[in-house]
Short mmCIF file of C-alpha atoms in Angstrom, two decimals:
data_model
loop_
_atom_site.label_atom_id
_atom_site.label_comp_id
_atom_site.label_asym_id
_atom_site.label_seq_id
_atom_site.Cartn_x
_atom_site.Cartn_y
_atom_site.Cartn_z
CA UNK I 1 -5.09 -32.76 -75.84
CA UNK I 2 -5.25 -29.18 -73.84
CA UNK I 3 -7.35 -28.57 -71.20
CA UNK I 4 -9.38 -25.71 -70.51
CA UNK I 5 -8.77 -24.01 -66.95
CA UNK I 6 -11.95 -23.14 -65.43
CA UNK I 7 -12.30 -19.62 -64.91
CA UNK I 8 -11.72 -18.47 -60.93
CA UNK I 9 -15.01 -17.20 -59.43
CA UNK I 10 -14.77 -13.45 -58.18
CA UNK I 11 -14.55 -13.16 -54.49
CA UNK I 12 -16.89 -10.44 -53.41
CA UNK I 13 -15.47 -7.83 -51.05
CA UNK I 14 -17.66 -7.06 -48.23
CA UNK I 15 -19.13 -3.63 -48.37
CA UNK I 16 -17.03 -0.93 -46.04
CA UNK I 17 -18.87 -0.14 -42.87
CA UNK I 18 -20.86 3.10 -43.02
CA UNK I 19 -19.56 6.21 -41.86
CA UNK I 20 -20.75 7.54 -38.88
CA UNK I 21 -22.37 10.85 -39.20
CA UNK I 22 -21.64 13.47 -36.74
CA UNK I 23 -25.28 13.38 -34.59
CA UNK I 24 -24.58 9.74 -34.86
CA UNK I 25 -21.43 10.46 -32.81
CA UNK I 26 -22.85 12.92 -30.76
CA UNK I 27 -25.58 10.35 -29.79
CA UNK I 28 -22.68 7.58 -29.25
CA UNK I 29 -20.32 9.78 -26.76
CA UNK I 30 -23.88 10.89 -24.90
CA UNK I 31 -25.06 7.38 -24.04
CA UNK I 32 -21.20 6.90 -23.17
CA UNK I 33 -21.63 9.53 -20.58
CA UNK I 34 -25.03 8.59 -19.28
CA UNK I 35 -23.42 5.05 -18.21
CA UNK I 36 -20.29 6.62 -16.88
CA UNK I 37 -21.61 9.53 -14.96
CA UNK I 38 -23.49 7.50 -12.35
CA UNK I 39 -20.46 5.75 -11.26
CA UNK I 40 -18.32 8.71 -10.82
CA UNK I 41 -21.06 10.69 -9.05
CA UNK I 42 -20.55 8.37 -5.16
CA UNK I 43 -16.50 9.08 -6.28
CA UNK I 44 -17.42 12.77 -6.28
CA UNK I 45 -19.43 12.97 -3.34
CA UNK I 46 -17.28 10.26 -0.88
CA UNK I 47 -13.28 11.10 -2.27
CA UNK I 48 -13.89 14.25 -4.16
CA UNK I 49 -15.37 16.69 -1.71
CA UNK I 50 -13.83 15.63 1.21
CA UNK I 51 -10.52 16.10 -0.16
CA UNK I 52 -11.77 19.29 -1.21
CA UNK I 53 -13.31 20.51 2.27
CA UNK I 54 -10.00 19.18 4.05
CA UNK I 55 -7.66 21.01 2.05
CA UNK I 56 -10.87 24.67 2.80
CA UNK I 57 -10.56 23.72 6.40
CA UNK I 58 -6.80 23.90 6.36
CA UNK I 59 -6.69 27.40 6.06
CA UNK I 60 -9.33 28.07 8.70
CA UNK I 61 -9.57 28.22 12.40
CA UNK I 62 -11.74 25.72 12.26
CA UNK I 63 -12.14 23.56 15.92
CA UNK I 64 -14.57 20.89 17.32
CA UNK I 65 -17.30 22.16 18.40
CA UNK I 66 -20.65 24.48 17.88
CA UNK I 67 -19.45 27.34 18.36
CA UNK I 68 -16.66 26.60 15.73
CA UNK I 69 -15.23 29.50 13.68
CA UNK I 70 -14.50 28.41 9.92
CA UNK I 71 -12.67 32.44 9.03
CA UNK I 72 -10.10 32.09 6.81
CA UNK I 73 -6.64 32.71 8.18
CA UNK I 74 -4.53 32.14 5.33
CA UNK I 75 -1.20 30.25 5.81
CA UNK I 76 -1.31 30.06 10.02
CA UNK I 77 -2.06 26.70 10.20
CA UNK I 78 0.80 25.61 7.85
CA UNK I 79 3.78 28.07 10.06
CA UNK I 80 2.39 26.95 13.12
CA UNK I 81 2.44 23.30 11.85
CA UNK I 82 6.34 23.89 10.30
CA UNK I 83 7.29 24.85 13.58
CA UNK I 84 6.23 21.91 15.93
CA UNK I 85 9.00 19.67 16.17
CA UNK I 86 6.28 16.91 17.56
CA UNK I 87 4.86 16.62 14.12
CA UNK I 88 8.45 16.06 12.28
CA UNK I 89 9.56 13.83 14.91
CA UNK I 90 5.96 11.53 13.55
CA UNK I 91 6.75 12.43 10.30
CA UNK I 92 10.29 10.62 10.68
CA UNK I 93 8.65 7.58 12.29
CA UNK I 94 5.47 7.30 9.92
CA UNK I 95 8.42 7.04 7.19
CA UNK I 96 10.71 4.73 9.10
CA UNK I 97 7.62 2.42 10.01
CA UNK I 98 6.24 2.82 6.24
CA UNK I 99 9.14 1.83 4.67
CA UNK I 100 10.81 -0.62 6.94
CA UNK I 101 7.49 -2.31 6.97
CA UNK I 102 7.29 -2.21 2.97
CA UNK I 103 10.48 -3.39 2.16
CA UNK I 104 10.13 -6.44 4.83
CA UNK I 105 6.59 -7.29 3.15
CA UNK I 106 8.40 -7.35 0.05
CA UNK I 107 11.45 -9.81 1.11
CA UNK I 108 9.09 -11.94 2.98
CA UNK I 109 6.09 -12.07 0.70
CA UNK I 110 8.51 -12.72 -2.31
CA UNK I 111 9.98 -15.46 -0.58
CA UNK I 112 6.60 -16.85 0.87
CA UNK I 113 5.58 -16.65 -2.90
CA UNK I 114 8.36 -18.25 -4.42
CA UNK I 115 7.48 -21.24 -1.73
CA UNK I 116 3.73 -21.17 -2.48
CA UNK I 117 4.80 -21.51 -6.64
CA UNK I 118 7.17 -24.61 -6.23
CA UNK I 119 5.57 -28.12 -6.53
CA UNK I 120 5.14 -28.76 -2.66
CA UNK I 121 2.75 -30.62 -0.96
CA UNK I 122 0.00 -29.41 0.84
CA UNK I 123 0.45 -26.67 -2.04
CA UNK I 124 -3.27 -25.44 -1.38
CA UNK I 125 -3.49 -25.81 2.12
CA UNK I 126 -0.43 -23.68 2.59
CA UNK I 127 -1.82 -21.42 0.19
CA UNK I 128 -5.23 -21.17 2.66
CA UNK I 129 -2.86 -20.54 5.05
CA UNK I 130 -1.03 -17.46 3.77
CA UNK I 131 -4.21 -15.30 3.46
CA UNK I 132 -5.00 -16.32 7.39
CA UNK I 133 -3.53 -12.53 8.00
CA UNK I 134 -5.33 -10.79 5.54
CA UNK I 135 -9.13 -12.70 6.57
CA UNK I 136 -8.37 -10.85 10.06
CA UNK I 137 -9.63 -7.23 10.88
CA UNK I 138 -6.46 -5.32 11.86
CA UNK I 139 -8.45 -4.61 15.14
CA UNK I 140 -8.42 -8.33 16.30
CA UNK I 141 -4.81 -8.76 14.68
CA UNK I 142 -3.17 -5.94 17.43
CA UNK I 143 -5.40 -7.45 19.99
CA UNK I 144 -3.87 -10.75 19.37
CA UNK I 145 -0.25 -9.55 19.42
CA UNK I 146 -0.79 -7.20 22.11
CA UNK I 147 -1.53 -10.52 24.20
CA UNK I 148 1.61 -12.29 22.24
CA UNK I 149 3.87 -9.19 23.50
CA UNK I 150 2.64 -9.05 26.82
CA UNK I 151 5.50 -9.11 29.26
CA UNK I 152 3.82 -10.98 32.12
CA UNK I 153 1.80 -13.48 30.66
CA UNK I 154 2.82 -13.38 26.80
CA UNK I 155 3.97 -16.51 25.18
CA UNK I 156 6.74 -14.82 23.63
CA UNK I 157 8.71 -14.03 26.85
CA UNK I 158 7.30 -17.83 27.91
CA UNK I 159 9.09 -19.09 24.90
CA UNK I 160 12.23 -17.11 25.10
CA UNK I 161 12.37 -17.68 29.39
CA UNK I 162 12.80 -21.73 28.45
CA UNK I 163 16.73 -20.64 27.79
CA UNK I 164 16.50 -17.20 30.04
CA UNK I 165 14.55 -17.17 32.96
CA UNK I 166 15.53 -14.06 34.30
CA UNK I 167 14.26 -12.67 30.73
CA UNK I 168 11.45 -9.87 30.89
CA UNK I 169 10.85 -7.30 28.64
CA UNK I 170 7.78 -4.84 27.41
CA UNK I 171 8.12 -5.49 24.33
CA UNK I 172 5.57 -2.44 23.60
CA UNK I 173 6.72 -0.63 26.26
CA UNK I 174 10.38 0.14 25.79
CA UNK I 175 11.61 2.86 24.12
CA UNK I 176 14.01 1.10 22.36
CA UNK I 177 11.66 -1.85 21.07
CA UNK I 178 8.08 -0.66 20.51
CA UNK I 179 8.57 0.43 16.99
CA UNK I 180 10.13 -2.76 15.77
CA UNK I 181 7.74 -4.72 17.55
CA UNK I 182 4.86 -2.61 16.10
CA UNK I 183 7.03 -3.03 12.61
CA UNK I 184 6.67 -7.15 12.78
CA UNK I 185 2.88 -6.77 13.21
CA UNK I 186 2.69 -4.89 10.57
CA UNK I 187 4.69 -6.88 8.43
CA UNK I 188 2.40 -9.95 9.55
CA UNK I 189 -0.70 -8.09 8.39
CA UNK I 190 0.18 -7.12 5.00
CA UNK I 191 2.28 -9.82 3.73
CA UNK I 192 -0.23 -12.17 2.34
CA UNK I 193 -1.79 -9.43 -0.55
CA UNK I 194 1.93 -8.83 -1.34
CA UNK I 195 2.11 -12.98 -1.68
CA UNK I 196 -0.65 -13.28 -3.56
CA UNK I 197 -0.14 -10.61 -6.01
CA UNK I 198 3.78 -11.66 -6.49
CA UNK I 199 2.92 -15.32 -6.95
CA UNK I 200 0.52 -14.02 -9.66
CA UNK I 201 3.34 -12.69 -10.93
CA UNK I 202 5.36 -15.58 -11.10
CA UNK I 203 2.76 -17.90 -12.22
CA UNK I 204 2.55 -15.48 -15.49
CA UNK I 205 6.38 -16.07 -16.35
CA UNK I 206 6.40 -18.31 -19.28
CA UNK I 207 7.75 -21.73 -18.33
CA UNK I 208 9.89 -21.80 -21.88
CA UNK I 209 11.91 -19.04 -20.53
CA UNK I 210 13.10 -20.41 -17.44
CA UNK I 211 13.56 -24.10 -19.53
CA UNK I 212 15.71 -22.10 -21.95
CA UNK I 213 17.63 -20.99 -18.73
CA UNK I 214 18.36 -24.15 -17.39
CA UNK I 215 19.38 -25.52 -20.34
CA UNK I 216 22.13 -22.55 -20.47
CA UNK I 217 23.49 -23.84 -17.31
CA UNK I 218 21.57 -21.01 -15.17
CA UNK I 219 21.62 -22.10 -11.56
CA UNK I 220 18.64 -21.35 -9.21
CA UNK I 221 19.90 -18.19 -8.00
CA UNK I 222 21.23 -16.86 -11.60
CA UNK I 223 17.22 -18.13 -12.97
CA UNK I 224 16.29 -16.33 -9.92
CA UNK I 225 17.94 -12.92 -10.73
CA UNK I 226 18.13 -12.52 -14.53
CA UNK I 227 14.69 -14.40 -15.01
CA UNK I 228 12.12 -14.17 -12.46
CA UNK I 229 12.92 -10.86 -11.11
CA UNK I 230 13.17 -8.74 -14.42
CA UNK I 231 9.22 -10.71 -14.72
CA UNK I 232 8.18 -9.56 -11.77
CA UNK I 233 9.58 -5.58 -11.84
CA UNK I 234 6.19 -4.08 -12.80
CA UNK I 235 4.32 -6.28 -10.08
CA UNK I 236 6.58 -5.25 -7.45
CA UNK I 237 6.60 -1.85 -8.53
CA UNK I 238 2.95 -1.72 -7.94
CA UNK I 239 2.63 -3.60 -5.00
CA UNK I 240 5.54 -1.83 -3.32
CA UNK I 241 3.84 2.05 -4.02
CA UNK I 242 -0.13 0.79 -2.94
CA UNK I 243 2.07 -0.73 0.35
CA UNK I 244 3.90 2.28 0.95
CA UNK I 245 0.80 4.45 0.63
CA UNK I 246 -1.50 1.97 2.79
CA UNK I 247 1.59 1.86 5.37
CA UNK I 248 2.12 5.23 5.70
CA UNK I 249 -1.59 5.70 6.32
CA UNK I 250 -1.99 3.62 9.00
CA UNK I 251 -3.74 4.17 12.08
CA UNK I 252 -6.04 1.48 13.71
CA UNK I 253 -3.20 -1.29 13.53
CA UNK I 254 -0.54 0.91 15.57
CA UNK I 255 -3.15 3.38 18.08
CA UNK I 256 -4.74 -0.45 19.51
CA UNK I 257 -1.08 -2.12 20.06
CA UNK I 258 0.71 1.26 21.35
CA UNK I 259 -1.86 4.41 21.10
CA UNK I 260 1.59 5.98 20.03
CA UNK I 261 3.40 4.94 22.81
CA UNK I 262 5.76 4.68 24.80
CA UNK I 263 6.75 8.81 24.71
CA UNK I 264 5.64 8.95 21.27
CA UNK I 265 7.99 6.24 19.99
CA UNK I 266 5.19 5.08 17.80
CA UNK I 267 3.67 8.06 17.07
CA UNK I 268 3.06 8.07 13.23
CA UNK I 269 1.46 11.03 11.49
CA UNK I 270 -2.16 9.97 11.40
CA UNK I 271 -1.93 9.39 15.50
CA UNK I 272 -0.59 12.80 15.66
CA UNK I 273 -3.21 14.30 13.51
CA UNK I 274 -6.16 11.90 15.14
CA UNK I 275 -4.99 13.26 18.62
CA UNK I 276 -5.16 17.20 17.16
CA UNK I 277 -8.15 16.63 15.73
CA UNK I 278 -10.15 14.81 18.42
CA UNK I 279 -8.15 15.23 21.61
CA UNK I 280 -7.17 18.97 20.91
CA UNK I 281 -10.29 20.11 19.07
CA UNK I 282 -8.29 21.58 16.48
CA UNK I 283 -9.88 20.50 13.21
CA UNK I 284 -8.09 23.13 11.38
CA UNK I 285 -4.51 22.17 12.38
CA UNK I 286 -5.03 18.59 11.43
CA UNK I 287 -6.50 19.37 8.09
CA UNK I 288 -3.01 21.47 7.51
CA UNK I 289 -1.12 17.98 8.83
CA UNK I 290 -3.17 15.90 5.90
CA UNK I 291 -2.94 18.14 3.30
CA UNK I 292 1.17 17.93 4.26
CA UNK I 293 0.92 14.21 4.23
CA UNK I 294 -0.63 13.60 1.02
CA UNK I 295 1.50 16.09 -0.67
CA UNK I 296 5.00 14.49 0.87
CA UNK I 297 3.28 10.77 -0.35
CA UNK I 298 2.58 11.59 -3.58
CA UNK I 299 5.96 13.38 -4.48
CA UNK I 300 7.54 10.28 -3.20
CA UNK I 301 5.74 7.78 -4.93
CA UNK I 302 6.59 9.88 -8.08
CA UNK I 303 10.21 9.80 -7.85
CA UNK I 304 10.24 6.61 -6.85
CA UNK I 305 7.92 5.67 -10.06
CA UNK I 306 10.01 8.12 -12.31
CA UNK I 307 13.62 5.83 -11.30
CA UNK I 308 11.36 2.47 -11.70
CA UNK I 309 10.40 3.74 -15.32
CA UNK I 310 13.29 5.34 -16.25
CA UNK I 311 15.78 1.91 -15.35
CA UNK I 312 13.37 0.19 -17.22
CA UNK I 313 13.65 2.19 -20.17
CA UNK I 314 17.27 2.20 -20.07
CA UNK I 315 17.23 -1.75 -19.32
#
């Protein structure tokens, strides 16, 4: 006896969406703008047109004052600026200080990461811990070490006269240690955002890949260099160009521990420009010293992006 197949019910397609007309677009990118707009306008007024009016008052004689003159005298400002060794002499410590201190935030917050991702205990108390730094205004933070570093009553020389007692030094004093010194307080300040964004990092590496290394016979330190650091190459990219440009830019941490002292050991290009500026009266010259600074900033962070990129690509 053959059986009759029951006929298979037609599956109804679902209508295509309608087409938007043009004034329907037109409407759409409009109220687009209207919610856009008033969050670019405080970006306009508070990064825009400063930038703008610093880069106008760089080619003006411009000073502090009332009875200041804003005429515009062309490139002075830039040939007088070429030709004071003062300001390449901060220029060469603002980079030694920017990257030493980058490169030692990256070593030690890497390491402080790797640490803070392993099953420990007191995992989340250490992890309070690590962002101690960061909860501090950099004020209080060079107040603090300026008493750590002090060579009469500081707890550092306490510590280190235990084995020495004839040991005494100014630790922000001497010419040949104040920028180090200053370079370890720096280090101190920004190495918990580097932890915390690296160990975000690592904490997004899937755990199958680092099984499937083990299982190969991968040690800790091959694991460590063909797995977790290929991971983490676009995190530390990032974190290591926002450090470099926050480093380079720093002013509060260094003028409270050393005021760019002693003879201008510490001297980094914003204390140089801050003293033209407000010391000197001459608005004008320090404009022509930022305008230099973000110019020399930004073509290094490009070059240094364009190799990141470009091993990656060839990786």
């Amino acid at each position: 006896m053959s059986t009759i197949a029951a006929p298979t019910p037609e599956v109804s397609q679902p209508p295509p969406p309608p087409r938007r007309t043009s004034r329907q677009v037109i409407v759409r990118r409009r109220e687009m703008a209207a919610l856009v707009i008033p969050s670019l306008i405080p970006i306009l007024i508070f990064s825009v047109v400063p930038l703008l009016n610093g880069v106008y008052l760089a080619f003006t004689e411009a000073t502090l004052g009332r009875r200041s003159s804003n005429a515009f005298v062309g490139i002075d400002q830039f040939v007088k600026l070429f030709g004071d060794r003062q300001f390449f002499d901060s220029f060469r410590i603002g980079l030694t200080w920017a990257i030493g201190v980058t490169l030692l935030q990256l070593v030690a917050g890497l390491t402080l990461a790797l640490l803070l991702n392993a099953n420990l205990r007191f995992q989340g108390i250490a992890r309070l811990l690590a962002l101690v730094p960061w909860a501090m205004p950099p004020v209080i933070v060079a107040i603090i070490w300026k008493m750590i570093y002090n060579p009469n009553s500081g707890p550092l020389n306490g510590f280190i006269q235990l084995f020495d007692p004839d040991f005494r030094l100014d630790w922000l004093g001497s010419f040949e240690v104040a920028l180090p010194a200053a370079i370890v307080v720096g280090v101190w300040v920004g190495m918990p955002q580097t932890t915390v964004t690296l160990l975000a990092g690592l904490q997004q590496i899937p755990a199958e890949t680092v099984e499937a290394a083990e299982m190969d016979g991968a040690g800790a330190l091959r694991r460590f260099w063909h797995v977790t650091l290929p991971s983490l190459r676009p995190v530390i990219t990032s974190i290591t160009s926002l450090n470099f440009i926050w480093n380079f830019n720093s002013f509060g941490l260094v003028y409270v521990l050393t005021e760019g002292g002693p003879g201008g050991q510490t001297m980094l290009p914003m204390l140089f420009a801050y003293n033209a500026a407000f010391r000197d009266g001459d608005i004008a010259y320090a404009a022509a010293m930022g305008n230099v600074m973000v110019i020399v900033v930004v073509a290094l962070l490009a070059f240094y992006l364009w190799t990141q990129f470009r091993a990656e690509r060839d990786n």
